[in-house]
Amino acid sequence: MTTKLTGKGQRSELEVGVLAVQGDFAEHISVLRKLGVDVREVRLPEHLDSLNGLIIPGGESTTLSRLMTLYNLREPLQKMAADGRAVWGTCAGMIMLSQEITENDPIPLGIMDIGVQRNAFGRQVDSFEQQLSINGLDGDPFHAIFIRAPVIIRVGKDVEVLAALDDNRPVAVKQGNLMATSFHPELTNDYRFHSYFLDLAHRKSLGNGSS
Ligand code: GLN
């Protein structure tokens, strides 16, 4: 079944966090503020308290991984996801959410039942942009920006593929309260993915996190 991406959740009562230790967290914060939600920068475990959701941004996953260990964020992040609160990883954030990657470093959090390959497009095609149809997303295709992007090479049985490349490799997935994208919606003026994430966060705040 395809989840409908409506983007119509109530935002005023939500507070969401953006992991702000490395990467393009400022861009996510700016989009979320435009959508009218309270946003908290997360650097320490206690910053996760009472948040309705969290975005782990793109950046450099090896650095993100080290900083998560240094600031004791690993367990609290795993617990937040297990509690059913909304968590979305973009690019390096997706790598960190995965169960396994094709290399030994970084060490992912093992939160989503996906396997990921980092830098899947090699040096020749460092970055590219593509119009992607997203399952369940109304309106035009999404303008997806890929920057030294990972792809998903394994999806678990509870994982819904929202978008894939022409060769069928998934690049946007959802698993209950969790979502991951290889690309960077925060670098566009199209806020449909952020709206969808806020819907997930809102659903949990109504006590229906696992749908
Ligand atoms: N290539 C980076 C990594 O492996 C991810 C790039 C990004 O987040 N834009 O961590």
Short mmCIF file of C-alpha atoms and ligand atoms in Angstrom, two decimals, residues 58-61 91-92 95 118-119 147-148 184, ligand 1:
data_model
loop_
_atom_site.label_atom_id
_atom_site.label_comp_id
_atom_site.label_asym_id
_atom_site.label_seq_id
_atom_site.Cartn_x
_atom_site.Cartn_y
_atom_site.Cartn_z
CA GLY A 58 23.41 15.54 4.78
CA GLY A 59 27.08 16.16 5.29
CA GLU A 60 29.89 13.68 5.77
CA SER A 61 28.74 10.47 7.39
CA CYS A 91 21.96 11.69 2.27
CA ALA A 92 24.63 11.26 4.99
CA ILE A 95 23.62 6.43 5.65
CA ARG A 118 27.91 5.36 -0.07
CA ASN A 119 29.10 7.55 -2.96
CA ILE A 147 25.42 15.28 -4.07
CA ARG A 148 28.00 12.49 -3.63
CA HIS A 184 18.42 16.92 -0.66
N1 GLN B 1 29.15 11.24 0.48
C1 GLN B 1 28.74 11.64 1.79
C2 GLN B 1 28.94 10.51 2.80
O1 GLN B 1 29.27 9.44 2.43
C3 GLN B 1 27.27 12.06 1.81
C4 GLN B 1 27.08 13.29 0.98
C5 GLN B 1 25.93 14.15 1.39
O2 GLN B 1 25.39 14.04 2.51
N2 GLN B 1 25.59 15.08 0.53
O3 GLN B 1 28.76 10.71 3.95
#
